[in-house]
Amino acid sequence: MSNITMNARDAIAGKLAQCYLTVNSSRYNFANILDFEAKVEKIKTTVPRLGAIMVGHKTCGMEGTFSGTMHYNQSVLRKLHEDYKNTGEDIYFTIEIENNDPTSEAASQTVILYDCNLDGGVLTKFDADSEYLDEEIEGTFEDFSIPEEFTTLSGFEAS
């Protein structure tokens, strides 16, 4: 059995990402994002099993959520809240994240989140003692795709 380790250069640089939001027909380069994370959680039900002490578990769905921190320097997301307030029509949008580190053999991955919807958000703020202003965002998404996957690193697949 050989002892294979990952090359340090194959770690993905956190700053080398791109984030795009598509709202209605407008696409925005959200370079003001400081950090972002999208997760899926499997929804499971317990399954009683005759002859087994342990209860079984069966996946019966998924839920997608996202969160992040961004510079407080845009009004695009705030306008979504105002539009909903004024019309009663909630706006869903798409988020596309590309991680691309040219140094890493893993190369690039693109994930697209569909039917994103904000949980709420900051309307206005100030802080006289702050170097810069930022804001948190949170929401849900209803579907996703991974049109570009990371390249499998050498030694990752064991034989």
Coordinates of N, CA and C in Angstrom, one line a residue:
M1 N 0.8 -1.2 0.0 CA 0.0 0.0 0.0 C 0.9 1.2 0.0
S2 N 0.7 2.1 -1.0 CA 1.5 3.3 -1.1 C 0.9 4.4 -0.3
N3 N 1.7 5.3 0.2 CA 1.2 6.4 1.0 C 1.2 7.7 0.1
I4 N 0.0 8.0 -0.5 CA -0.1 9.1 -1.4 C -0.7 10.3 -0.6
T5 N -0.1 11.4 -0.8 CA -0.6 12.6 -0.1 C -0.9 13.7 -1.2
M6 N -1.8 14.6 -0.9 CA -2.2 15.6 -1.8 C -1.1 16.7 -1.8
N7 N -0.8 17.2 -3.0 CA 0.1 18.3 -3.2 C -0.5 19.5 -2.6
A8 N 0.2 20.3 -1.9 CA -0.3 21.6 -1.3 C -0.8 22.5 -2.4
R9 N -0.2 22.5 -3.6 CA -0.6 23.4 -4.7 C -2.0 23.0 -5.2
D10 N -2.5 21.8 -4.8 CA -3.9 21.4 -5.3 C -5.0 21.9 -4.4
A11 N -4.7 22.5 -3.3 CA -5.7 23.2 -2.5 C -6.3 24.3 -3.3
I12 N -7.6 24.5 -3.3 CA -8.2 25.6 -4.1 C -8.1 26.9 -3.4
A13 N -7.6 27.9 -4.0 CA -7.4 29.2 -3.5 C -8.8 29.8 -3.3
G14 N -9.1 30.3 -2.1 CA -10.4 30.8 -1.7 C -10.8 32.1 -2.4
K15 N -9.8 32.9 -2.8 CA -10.0 34.2 -3.4 C -10.2 34.1 -4.9
L16 N -9.9 32.9 -5.5 CA -10.0 32.8 -7.0 C -11.4 32.2 -7.4
A17 N -12.4 32.9 -7.2 CA -13.8 32.5 -7.5 C -14.5 33.6 -8.2
Q18 N -15.5 33.3 -8.9 CA -16.4 34.3 -9.5 C -17.8 34.0 -9.1
C19 N -18.6 35.0 -8.9 CA -20.0 34.9 -8.5 C -20.9 35.7 -9.4
Y20 N -21.9 35.1 -10.0 CA -22.8 35.9 -10.9 C -24.2 35.6 -10.4
L21 N -25.0 36.7 -10.4 CA -26.5 36.6 -10.1 C -27.2 37.0 -11.3
T22 N -28.2 36.2 -11.7 CA -29.1 36.6 -12.8 C -30.5 36.8 -12.2
V23 N -31.0 38.0 -12.3 CA -32.3 38.4 -11.8 C -33.1 38.9 -12.9
N24 N -34.2 38.2 -13.2 CA -35.0 38.4 -14.4 C -34.1 38.3 -15.6
S25 N -33.9 39.3 -16.4 CA -33.0 39.1 -17.5 C -31.6 39.8 -17.3
S26 N -31.4 40.3 -16.1 CA -30.1 41.1 -15.8 C -29.2 40.2 -15.1
R27 N -27.9 40.2 -15.6 CA -26.8 39.4 -15.0 C -25.9 40.3 -14.3
Y28 N -25.5 40.0 -13.1 CA -24.6 40.8 -12.3 C -23.4 40.1 -11.9
N29 N -22.2 40.7 -12.0 CA -21.0 40.2 -11.5 C -20.9 40.6 -10.0
F30 N -21.2 39.7 -9.1 CA -21.2 40.0 -7.7 C -19.8 39.8 -7.1
A31 N -18.8 40.6 -7.6 CA -17.5 40.6 -7.1 C -17.4 41.2 -5.7
N32 N -18.5 41.7 -5.2 CA -18.4 42.3 -3.8 C -18.7 41.2 -2.7
I33 N -18.9 40.0 -3.1 CA -19.1 38.9 -2.2 C -17.7 38.6 -1.5
L34 N -17.8 38.5 -0.1 CA -16.6 38.2 0.7 C -16.5 36.7 0.9
D35 N -17.6 36.1 1.2 CA -17.7 34.6 1.4 C -19.1 34.1 1.0
F36 N -19.2 32.9 0.7 CA -20.4 32.3 0.2 C -20.4 30.8 0.4
E37 N -21.5 30.2 0.8 CA -21.6 28.8 1.0 C -23.0 28.4 0.7
A38 N -23.2 27.3 -0.2 CA -24.5 26.7 -0.5 C -24.4 25.3 0.0
K39 N -25.5 24.9 0.7 CA -25.6 23.5 1.2 C -26.9 22.9 0.8
V40 N -26.8 21.5 0.7 CA -28.1 20.8 0.6 C -28.2 19.9 1.9
E41 N -29.4 19.8 2.4 CA -29.6 18.9 3.5 C -30.6 17.9 3.1
K42 N -30.3 16.6 3.3 CA -31.2 15.5 3.0 C -32.3 15.4 4.0
I43 N -33.5 15.3 3.6 CA -34.6 15.1 4.5 C -34.9 13.6 4.6
K44 N -34.8 13.1 5.8 CA -34.9 11.7 6.0 C -36.1 11.3 6.9
T45 N -36.6 10.2 6.7 CA -37.7 9.6 7.6 C -37.1 8.4 8.2
T46 N -37.6 8.1 9.4 CA -37.2 6.8 10.1 C -38.0 5.7 9.6
V47 N -37.4 4.5 9.5 CA -38.1 3.3 9.0 C -38.0 2.2 10.0
P48 N -39.1 1.8 10.7 CA -39.0 0.7 11.6 C -38.7 -0.6 10.8
R49 N -37.9 -1.5 11.4 CA -37.5 -2.7 10.6 C -37.7 -3.9 11.5
L50 N -38.5 -4.8 11.1 CA -38.8 -6.0 11.9 C -37.5 -6.9 11.9
G51 N -37.1 -7.3 13.1 CA -35.9 -8.1 13.2 C -34.6 -7.3 13.4
A52 N -34.7 -6.0 13.4 CA -33.5 -5.2 13.6 C -33.7 -4.3 14.8
I53 N -32.7 -4.1 15.6 CA -32.7 -3.2 16.8 C -32.6 -1.8 16.3
M54 N -31.8 -1.5 15.3 CA -31.6 -0.2 14.8 C -32.7 0.2 13.9
V55 N -33.1 1.5 14.0 CA -34.1 2.0 13.1 C -33.4 2.4 11.8
G56 N -34.1 2.1 10.7 CA -33.5 2.5 9.4 C -33.8 3.9 9.0
H57 N -33.2 4.4 8.0 CA -33.4 5.8 7.6 C -33.5 5.8 6.0
K58 N -34.5 6.5 5.5 CA -34.7 6.6 4.1 C -34.8 8.1 3.7
T59 N -34.0 8.5 2.7 CA -34.0 9.9 2.2 C -35.3 10.0 1.4
C60 N -36.0 11.1 1.7 CA -37.3 11.4 1.0 C -37.3 12.8 0.4
G61 N -36.2 13.5 0.4 CA -36.1 14.8 -0.2 C -34.8 15.5 0.1
M62 N -34.8 16.8 -0.3 CA -33.6 17.6 0.0 C -34.1 19.0 0.1
E63 N -33.3 19.8 0.8 CA -33.5 21.3 1.0 C -32.2 22.0 0.7
G64 N -32.2 23.1 -0.1 CA -31.0 23.8 -0.4 C -31.1 25.2 0.3
T65 N -29.9 25.5 1.0 CA -29.8 26.9 1.6 C -28.5 27.5 1.2
F66 N -28.4 28.8 1.3 CA -27.1 29.5 1.0 C -27.0 30.6 2.1
S67 N -25.7 31.0 2.3 CA -25.4 32.1 3.2 C -24.1 32.7 2.7
G68 N -23.9 34.0 3.1 CA -22.7 34.6 2.7 C -22.6 36.0 3.3
T69 N -21.4 36.6 3.1 CA -21.2 38.0 3.5 C -20.7 38.8 2.3
M70 N -21.2 40.0 2.2 CA -20.8 40.8 1.1 C -20.6 42.2 1.5
H71 N -19.8 42.9 0.7 CA -19.7 44.4 1.0 C -21.0 45.0 0.8
Y72 N -21.3 46.0 1.7 CA -22.6 46.8 1.6 C -22.4 47.9 0.6
N73 N -22.5 47.6 -0.7 CA -22.3 48.6 -1.7 C -23.1 48.3 -3.0
Q74 N -24.2 47.7 -2.9 CA -25.1 47.5 -4.0 C -26.6 47.5 -3.5
S75 N -27.5 47.8 -4.4 CA -28.9 47.9 -4.1 C -29.7 46.8 -4.8
V76 N -29.1 45.9 -5.6 CA -29.9 45.0 -6.3 C -30.7 44.1 -5.4
L77 N -30.2 43.5 -4.4 CA -30.9 42.7 -3.5 C -32.0 43.4 -2.7
R78 N -31.6 44.6 -2.3 CA -32.6 45.5 -1.5 C -33.8 45.8 -2.4
K79 N -33.6 46.0 -3.7 CA -34.7 46.3 -4.6 C -35.6 45.1 -4.7
L80 N -35.1 43.9 -4.6 CA -36.0 42.7 -4.6 C -37.0 42.7 -3.5
H81 N -36.5 43.2 -2.3 CA -37.4 43.3 -1.2 C -38.5 44.4 -1.4
E82 N -38.0 45.5 -2.0 CA -39.0 46.6 -2.2 C -40.0 46.2 -3.3
D83 N -39.5 45.5 -4.3 CA -40.5 45.0 -5.4 C -41.5 44.1 -4.8
Y84 N -41.1 43.2 -3.9 CA -42.0 42.2 -3.3 C -43.0 43.0 -2.4
K85 N -42.5 44.0 -1.7 CA -43.4 44.8 -0.8 C -44.5 45.5 -1.7
N86 N -44.0 46.1 -2.8 CA -44.9 46.9 -3.6 C -45.9 46.1 -4.5
T87 N -45.5 44.9 -4.9 CA -46.3 44.1 -5.9 C -46.9 42.8 -5.3
G88 N -46.2 42.3 -4.2 CA -46.7 41.0 -3.7 C -46.1 39.8 -4.5
E89 N -45.3 40.1 -5.6 CA -44.7 39.1 -6.4 C -43.3 38.9 -5.9
D90 N -43.0 37.7 -5.4 CA -41.7 37.4 -4.9 C -40.8 37.1 -6.1
I91 N -39.5 37.5 -6.1 CA -38.6 37.3 -7.2 C -37.6 36.2 -6.9
Y92 N -37.5 35.3 -7.8 CA -36.5 34.2 -7.7 C -35.4 34.5 -8.7
F93 N -34.2 34.1 -8.4 CA -33.0 34.4 -9.2 C -32.0 33.2 -9.2
T94 N -31.0 33.3 -10.0 CA -30.0 32.3 -10.2 C -28.7 32.8 -9.7
I95 N -27.9 31.9 -9.0 CA -26.6 32.2 -8.6 C -25.6 31.2 -9.2
E96 N -24.6 31.7 -9.8 CA -23.5 30.8 -10.4 C -22.2 31.1 -9.8
I97 N -21.6 30.1 -9.3 CA -20.3 30.2 -8.6 C -19.3 29.3 -9.4
E98 N -18.2 30.0 -9.7 CA -17.1 29.2 -10.4 C -15.8 29.3 -9.5
N99 N -15.3 28.2 -9.1 CA -14.0 28.1 -8.4 C -13.0 27.7 -9.5
N100 N -11.9 28.5 -9.6 CA -11.0 28.2 -10.7 C -9.6 28.6 -10.2
D101 N -8.8 27.7 -9.8 CA -7.4 27.9 -9.4 C -6.4 27.3 -10.4
P102 N -5.8 28.2 -11.2 CA -4.9 27.6 -12.3 C -3.7 26.9 -11.8
T103 N -3.4 27.0 -10.5 CA -2.2 26.3 -9.9 C -2.6 24.9 -9.6
S104 N -3.8 24.6 -9.2 CA -4.3 23.3 -8.8 C -4.6 22.4 -10.0
E105 N -4.2 21.1 -9.8 CA -4.6 20.1 -10.8 C -6.1 19.9 -10.8
A106 N -6.8 20.3 -9.7 CA -8.2 20.1 -9.7 C -8.9 21.0 -10.6
A107 N -8.3 22.1 -11.0 CA -8.7 23.0 -12.0 C -9.9 23.8 -11.6
S108 N -11.1 23.5 -12.2 CA -12.3 24.4 -12.0 C -13.5 23.6 -11.7
Q109 N -14.5 24.2 -11.0 CA -15.8 23.7 -10.8 C -16.8 24.8 -10.9
T110 N -17.9 24.6 -11.5 CA -19.0 25.6 -11.6 C -20.3 24.9 -11.0
V111 N -20.9 25.6 -10.1 CA -22.2 25.2 -9.6 C -23.2 26.3 -9.8
I112 N -24.4 25.9 -10.3 CA -25.5 26.9 -10.5 C -26.6 26.6 -9.6
L113 N -27.1 27.6 -8.8 CA -28.2 27.4 -8.0 C -29.4 28.1 -8.6
Y114 N -30.5 27.4 -8.7 CA -31.7 27.9 -9.4 C -32.8 28.2 -8.4
D115 N -33.7 29.1 -8.8 CA -34.8 29.5 -8.0 C -34.4 29.9 -6.6
C116 N -33.4 30.8 -6.5 CA -32.9 31.3 -5.2 C -33.9 32.3 -4.7
N117 N -34.0 32.4 -3.4 CA -35.0 33.3 -2.8 C -34.4 33.7 -1.4
L118 N -34.3 35.0 -1.2 CA -33.7 35.6 0.0 C -34.7 35.4 1.2
D119 N -34.1 35.1 2.4 CA -34.9 35.0 3.6 C -35.2 36.4 4.2
G120 N -34.5 37.4 3.8 CA -34.6 38.8 4.3 C -33.4 39.5 3.9
G121 N -33.2 40.7 4.6 CA -31.9 41.4 4.3 C -31.9 42.8 4.9
V122 N -30.7 43.3 4.9 CA -30.4 44.7 5.4 C -31.0 45.7 4.4
L123 N -31.8 46.6 4.9 CA -32.2 47.7 4.1 C -31.3 48.9 4.1
T124 N -30.8 49.2 5.3 CA -29.8 50.3 5.4 C -29.0 50.1 6.7
K125 N -27.8 50.7 6.7 CA -27.0 50.6 7.9 C -25.9 51.7 7.9
F126 N -25.3 51.9 9.0 CA -24.1 52.7 9.1 C -23.3 52.3 10.4
D127 N -22.1 52.6 10.4 CA -21.2 52.3 11.6 C -20.1 53.3 11.6
A128 N -20.2 54.4 12.4 CA -19.2 55.4 12.4 C -17.8 55.0 12.8
D129 N -17.7 53.8 13.3 CA -16.4 53.3 13.8 C -15.9 52.1 12.9
S130 N -16.5 51.9 11.8 CA -16.1 50.8 10.9 C -15.2 51.2 9.8
E131 N -14.3 50.4 9.4 CA -13.4 50.6 8.2 C -14.2 50.5 6.9
Y132 N -15.1 49.5 6.9 CA -16.0 49.4 5.8 C -17.3 48.6 6.2
L133 N -18.3 48.7 5.5 CA -19.6 48.1 5.8 C -19.8 46.8 5.0
D134 N -20.3 45.8 5.7 CA -20.6 44.5 5.0 C -22.0 44.1 5.5
E135 N -22.6 43.1 4.9 CA -23.9 42.6 5.2 C -24.0 41.1 5.0
E136 N -24.8 40.4 5.8 CA -25.0 39.0 5.6 C -26.2 38.7 4.7
I137 N -26.1 37.7 3.9 CA -27.3 37.3 3.1 C -27.6 35.8 3.4
E138 N -28.8 35.4 3.4 CA -29.2 34.0 3.6 C -30.5 33.8 2.7
G139 N -30.6 32.5 2.3 CA -31.8 32.2 1.5 C -31.8 30.7 1.2
T140 N -32.7 30.4 0.3 CA -33.0 29.0 -0.1 C -32.8 28.9 -1.7
F141 N -32.6 27.7 -2.1 CA -32.7 27.5 -3.6 C -33.4 26.1 -3.8
E142 N -34.0 26.0 -5.0 CA -34.9 24.8 -5.2 C -34.3 23.8 -6.1
D143 N -33.2 24.1 -6.8 CA -32.5 23.2 -7.7 C -31.1 23.6 -7.9
F144 N -30.3 22.7 -8.4 CA -28.9 23.1 -8.7 C -28.3 22.1 -9.8
S145 N -27.3 22.6 -10.4 CA -26.6 21.8 -11.4 C -25.1 22.0 -11.2
I146 N -24.3 21.0 -11.6 CA -22.8 21.2 -11.6 C -22.3 20.9 -13.0
P147 N -22.4 21.9 -13.9 CA -22.0 21.7 -15.3 C -20.5 21.5 -15.5
E148 N -19.7 21.9 -14.5 CA -18.2 21.7 -14.6 C -17.7 21.2 -13.3
E149 N -17.1 20.0 -13.3 CA -16.6 19.4 -12.1 C -15.1 19.5 -12.0
F150 N -14.6 19.5 -10.7 CA -13.2 19.5 -10.5 C -12.6 18.3 -11.2
T151 N -11.4 18.4 -11.7 CA -10.6 17.2 -12.2 C -10.2 16.4 -11.0
T152 N -10.3 15.1 -11.1 CA -9.9 14.2 -10.1 C -8.4 14.2 -9.9
L153 N -8.0 14.5 -8.7 CA -6.5 14.6 -8.4 C -5.9 13.2 -8.5
S154 N -4.6 13.2 -8.9 CA -3.8 12.0 -9.0 C -3.8 11.3 -7.6
G155 N -4.1 10.0 -7.5 CA -4.0 9.3 -6.3 C -5.3 9.4 -5.5
F156 N -6.3 10.2 -5.9 CA -7.6 10.3 -5.2 C -8.4 9.0 -5.3
E157 N -8.4 8.4 -6.5 CA -9.1 7.1 -6.7 C -8.2 6.0 -6.3
A158 N -8.6 5.2 -5.3 CA -7.8 4.1 -4.8 C -8.2 2.9 -5.6
S159 N -7.2 2.0 -5.8 CA -7.6 0.8 -6.6 C -7.7 -0.4 -5.6

